[in-house]
Structures are given as structure tokens and as C-alpha cells.
XYZ file of C-alpha atoms in Angstrom:
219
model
C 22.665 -32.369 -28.681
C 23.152 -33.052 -25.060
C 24.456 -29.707 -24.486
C 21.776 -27.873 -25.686
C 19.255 -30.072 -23.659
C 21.701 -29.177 -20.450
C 21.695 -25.287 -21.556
C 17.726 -25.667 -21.866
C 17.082 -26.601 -18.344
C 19.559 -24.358 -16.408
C 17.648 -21.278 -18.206
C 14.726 -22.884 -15.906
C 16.291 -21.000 -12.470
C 13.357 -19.129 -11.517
C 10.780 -20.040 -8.349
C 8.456 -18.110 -7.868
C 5.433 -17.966 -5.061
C 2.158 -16.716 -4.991
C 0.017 -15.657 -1.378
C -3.307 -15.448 -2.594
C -6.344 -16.961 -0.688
C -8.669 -16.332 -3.998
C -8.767 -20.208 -5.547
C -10.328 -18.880 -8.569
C -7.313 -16.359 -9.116
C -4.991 -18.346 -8.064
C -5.491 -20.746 -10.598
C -5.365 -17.697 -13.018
C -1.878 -16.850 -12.008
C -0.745 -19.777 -11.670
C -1.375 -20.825 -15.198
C -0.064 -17.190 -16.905
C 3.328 -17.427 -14.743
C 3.674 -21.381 -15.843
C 4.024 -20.223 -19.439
C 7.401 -17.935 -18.906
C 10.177 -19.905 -19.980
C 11.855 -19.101 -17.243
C 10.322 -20.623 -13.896
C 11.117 -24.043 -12.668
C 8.955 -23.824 -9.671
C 5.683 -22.320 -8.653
C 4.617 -22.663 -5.006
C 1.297 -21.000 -3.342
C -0.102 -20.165 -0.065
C -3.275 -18.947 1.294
C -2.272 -17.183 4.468
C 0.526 -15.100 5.366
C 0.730 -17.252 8.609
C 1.157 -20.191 6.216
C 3.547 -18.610 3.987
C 6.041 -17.749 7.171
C 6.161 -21.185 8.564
C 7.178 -22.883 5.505
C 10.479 -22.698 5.438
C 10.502 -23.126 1.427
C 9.647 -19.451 0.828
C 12.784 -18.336 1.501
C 14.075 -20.261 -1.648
C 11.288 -18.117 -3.771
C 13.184 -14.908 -6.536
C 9.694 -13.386 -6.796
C 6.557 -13.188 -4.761
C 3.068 -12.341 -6.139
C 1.141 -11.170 -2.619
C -2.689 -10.762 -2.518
C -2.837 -7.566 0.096
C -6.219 -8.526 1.525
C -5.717 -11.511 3.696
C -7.251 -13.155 6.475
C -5.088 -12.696 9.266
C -2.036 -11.042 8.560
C -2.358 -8.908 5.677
C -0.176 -8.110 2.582
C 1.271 -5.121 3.552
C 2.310 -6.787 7.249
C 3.994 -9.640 5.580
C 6.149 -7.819 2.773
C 6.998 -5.759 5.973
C 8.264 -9.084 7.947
C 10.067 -10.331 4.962
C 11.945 -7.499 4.856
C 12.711 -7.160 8.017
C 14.269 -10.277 8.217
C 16.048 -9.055 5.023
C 15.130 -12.287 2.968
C 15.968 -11.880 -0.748
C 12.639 -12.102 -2.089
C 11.185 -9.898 -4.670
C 7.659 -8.811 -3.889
C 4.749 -7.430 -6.308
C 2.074 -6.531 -4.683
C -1.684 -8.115 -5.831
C -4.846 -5.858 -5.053
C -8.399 -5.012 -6.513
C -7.958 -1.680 -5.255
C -5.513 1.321 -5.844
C -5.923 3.226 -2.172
C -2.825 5.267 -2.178
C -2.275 4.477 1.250
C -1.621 0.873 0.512
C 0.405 1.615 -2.488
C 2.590 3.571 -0.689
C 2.573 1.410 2.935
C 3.284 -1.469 0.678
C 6.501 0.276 -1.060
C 7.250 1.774 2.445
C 7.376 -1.994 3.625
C 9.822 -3.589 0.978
C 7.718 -3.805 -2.260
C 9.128 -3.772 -5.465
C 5.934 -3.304 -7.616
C 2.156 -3.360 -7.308
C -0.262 -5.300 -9.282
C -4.259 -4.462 -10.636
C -5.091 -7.847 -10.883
C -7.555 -7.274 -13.429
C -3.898 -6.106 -15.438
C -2.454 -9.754 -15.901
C -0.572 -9.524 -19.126
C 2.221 -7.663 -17.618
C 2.876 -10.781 -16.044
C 6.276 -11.619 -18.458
C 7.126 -7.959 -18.484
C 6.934 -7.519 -14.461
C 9.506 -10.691 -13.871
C 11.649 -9.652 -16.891
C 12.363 -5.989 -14.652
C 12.821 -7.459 -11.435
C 14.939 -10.268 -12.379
C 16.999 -7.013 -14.098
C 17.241 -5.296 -10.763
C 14.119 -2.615 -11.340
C 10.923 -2.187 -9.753
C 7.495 -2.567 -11.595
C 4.206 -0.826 -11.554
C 1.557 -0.651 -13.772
C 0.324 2.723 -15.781
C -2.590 3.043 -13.324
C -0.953 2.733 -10.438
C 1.744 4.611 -11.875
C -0.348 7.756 -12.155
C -1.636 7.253 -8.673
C 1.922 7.606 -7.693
C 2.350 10.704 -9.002
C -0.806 12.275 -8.600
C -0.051 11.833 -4.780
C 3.506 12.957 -5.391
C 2.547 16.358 -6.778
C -0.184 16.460 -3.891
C 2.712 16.073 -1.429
C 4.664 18.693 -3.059
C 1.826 21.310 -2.725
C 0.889 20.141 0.893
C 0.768 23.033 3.144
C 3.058 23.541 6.142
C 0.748 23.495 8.865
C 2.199 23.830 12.674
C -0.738 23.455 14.927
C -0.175 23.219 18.813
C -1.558 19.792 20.460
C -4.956 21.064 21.479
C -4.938 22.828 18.158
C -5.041 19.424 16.832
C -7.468 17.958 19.146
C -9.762 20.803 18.110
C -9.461 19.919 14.428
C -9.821 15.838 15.266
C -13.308 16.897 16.449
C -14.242 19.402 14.557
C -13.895 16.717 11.701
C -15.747 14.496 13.583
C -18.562 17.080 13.399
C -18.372 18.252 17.318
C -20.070 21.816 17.260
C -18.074 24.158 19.517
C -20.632 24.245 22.287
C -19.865 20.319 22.479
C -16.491 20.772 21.907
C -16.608 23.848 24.956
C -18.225 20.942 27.259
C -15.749 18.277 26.124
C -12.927 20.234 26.625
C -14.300 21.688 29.671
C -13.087 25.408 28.155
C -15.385 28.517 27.774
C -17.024 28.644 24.475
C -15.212 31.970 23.948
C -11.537 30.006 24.208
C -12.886 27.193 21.617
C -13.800 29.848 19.377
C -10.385 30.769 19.830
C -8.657 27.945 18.722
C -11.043 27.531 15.505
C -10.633 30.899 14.043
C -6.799 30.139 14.722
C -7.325 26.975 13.176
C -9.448 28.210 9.995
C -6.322 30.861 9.532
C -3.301 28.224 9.564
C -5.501 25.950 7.042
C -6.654 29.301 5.191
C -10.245 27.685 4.844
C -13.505 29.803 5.649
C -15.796 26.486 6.785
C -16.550 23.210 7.748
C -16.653 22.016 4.120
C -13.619 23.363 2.946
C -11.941 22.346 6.506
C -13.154 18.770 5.874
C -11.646 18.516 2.817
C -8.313 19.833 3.023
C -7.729 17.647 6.085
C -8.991 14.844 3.921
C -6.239 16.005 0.680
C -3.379 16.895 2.548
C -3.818 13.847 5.644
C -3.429 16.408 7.911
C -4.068 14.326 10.862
């Protein structure tokens, strides 16, 4: 009998943190990861600043981070944590699915990234990174590769420098006699660099200009 009871509380091994400045949430997540059988220990933060003085979060397997903070933000801290190669496990916590934080957040250590209105994955996300994998949900998942196929089909595009000052402005919506006075060039010579710059694109206006910048993150 006294084994057992032994066995049952070294299966409880897990600590686990949560930076989220969201009481409401918090609460939320605190109560879904206190149900795994799992996790002896949940500790919380509200800042990122908070999180990095307390020397206890370098005891943490897995931490849940909110990526909109006051201060320093999600992505900045997964990037210091990793930097200073600390073995935590990071999921990343968000409202929104901008590619460019799913992908900055990976970039910067990140083992998964969380909708939080997606919860019940909760069990399932610590079961893969306690197995050595990385998590992220179906939506995000499709982000991914939606943004991985765009990458694939991204044009190769070798502008010169003031090719690419041209096209900053022109986004900006600088007409070329602005854009002649800016540059303090002829009008003729910024017409130039625009036709030059419609042909390496392969666009035929402002619209379609716009957009493919915008697509491909040409700039």
C-alpha cells in the first residue's frame, strides 16, 4: 500500500508556468492545467519583467506565454529564454494568428502556439512536449502552411537600393512628381526606375504593385 502511494506522487514531476497578465484567463488556465495528473506545481506571472527576475522559472518543464504584454512582449521573452538556453518548453498564448508572430515566435525558441479560445488541447499539448515534439493547433497549423506554400511561390526579385527606395514610396502612395522632388532626380529618371520596377514585379499598377509587396513581404 505504501508503495503505490510513493509511485502516485513521483508521477506528480511536472511544473509548469503561465505569463499571462489577463486575470480572467488566467484563472481559466490555471484551473484546466490543475486537472492533468501530472503537474505538481503551477506558478504565474504577469510581466515578462516579472517572470525573468524570479529565479523560480528556471525550475518550470513547460511555459504557457500570453504574446501581448505590457512591457516586454511574448515573442522578446521566449527569445531571452532561449538565449540563455534555459530548458523550458514554451507554447505560445495569443487571440490572434498574424503569421508574423507565429513564425517570430518559432524563430525565437517556441515549441507550439496556442488560440486561446482552443483550450481543450490543453492535456494533448503537454502530453507532446513532455514526448520531445512540438504542438500547434489545426488553425494555426494551416496558417503555417498556407505561408509555407506562399514562400515557395515567392518571386526572386533583385532590385538595386534606390530601386527599393522607389518601391518604399511608391507604397506609401508618393506620385512620381513627389518622388522626382524627393529624390531630387528628373521626373524622366523616376519614371525610369518604376517601369523597371513594374517589370521585375511583373505588375501593370499601383494596385497590383501594392499587393504583391504586401503577399510576398517584399520589403
Amino acid at each position: 500500500m505504501s508503495h503505490k502511494m510513493e509511485s502516485s506522487a513521483d508521477s506528480k514531476t511536472i511544473r509548469i508556468g503561465i505569463l499571462e497578465n489577463d486575470d480572467f484567463f488566467l484563472e481559466e488556465l490555471k484551473n484546466r492545467i490543475s486537472e492533468l495528473d501530472n503537474v505538481s506545481e503551477i506558478l504565474s506571472w504577469k510581466t515578462g519583467e516579472m517572470l525573468l527576475r524570479d529565479p523560480q522559472h528556471k525550475n518550470i518543464d513547460i511555459l504557457f506565454l500570453d504574446i501581448m504584454l505590457p512591457g516586454i512582449n511574448g515573442i522578446e521573452v521566449v527569445k531571452i529564454l532561449s538565449e540563455k538556453n534555459e530548458n523550458i518548453k514554451v507554447i505560445m498564448l495569443t487571440n490572434m494568428n498574424s503569421d508574423e508572430m507565429i513564425f517570430n515566435s518559432i524563430k525565437n525558441g517556441a515549441l507550439g502556439y496556442l488560440l486561446k479560445s482552443e483550450l481543450g488541447q490543453i492535456k494533448n499539448i503537454v502530453d507532446v512536449l513532455l514526448g520531445g515534439g512540438a504542438y500547434i493547433t489545426p488553425t494555426i497549423a494551416l496558417r503555417v502552411f498556407s505561408s509555407f506554400r506562399r514562400s515557395i511561390d515567392k518571386p526572386k526579385v533583385y532590385l538595386t537600393d534606390r530601386e527599393k527606395q522607389i518601391l518604399e514610396l511608391l507604397v506609401k502612395g508618393k506620385t512620381i512628381p513627389l518622388l522626382s522632388k524627393f529624390l531630387d532626380l528628373s521626373e524622366h529618371t523616376v519614371q525610369g526606375y518604376v517601369k523597371s520596377i513594374y517589370r521585375k514585379l511583373q505588375v501593370h499598377n499601383r494596385s497590383e504593385l501594392a499587393l504583391k509587396v504586401q503577399e510576398y513581404s517584399i520589403l
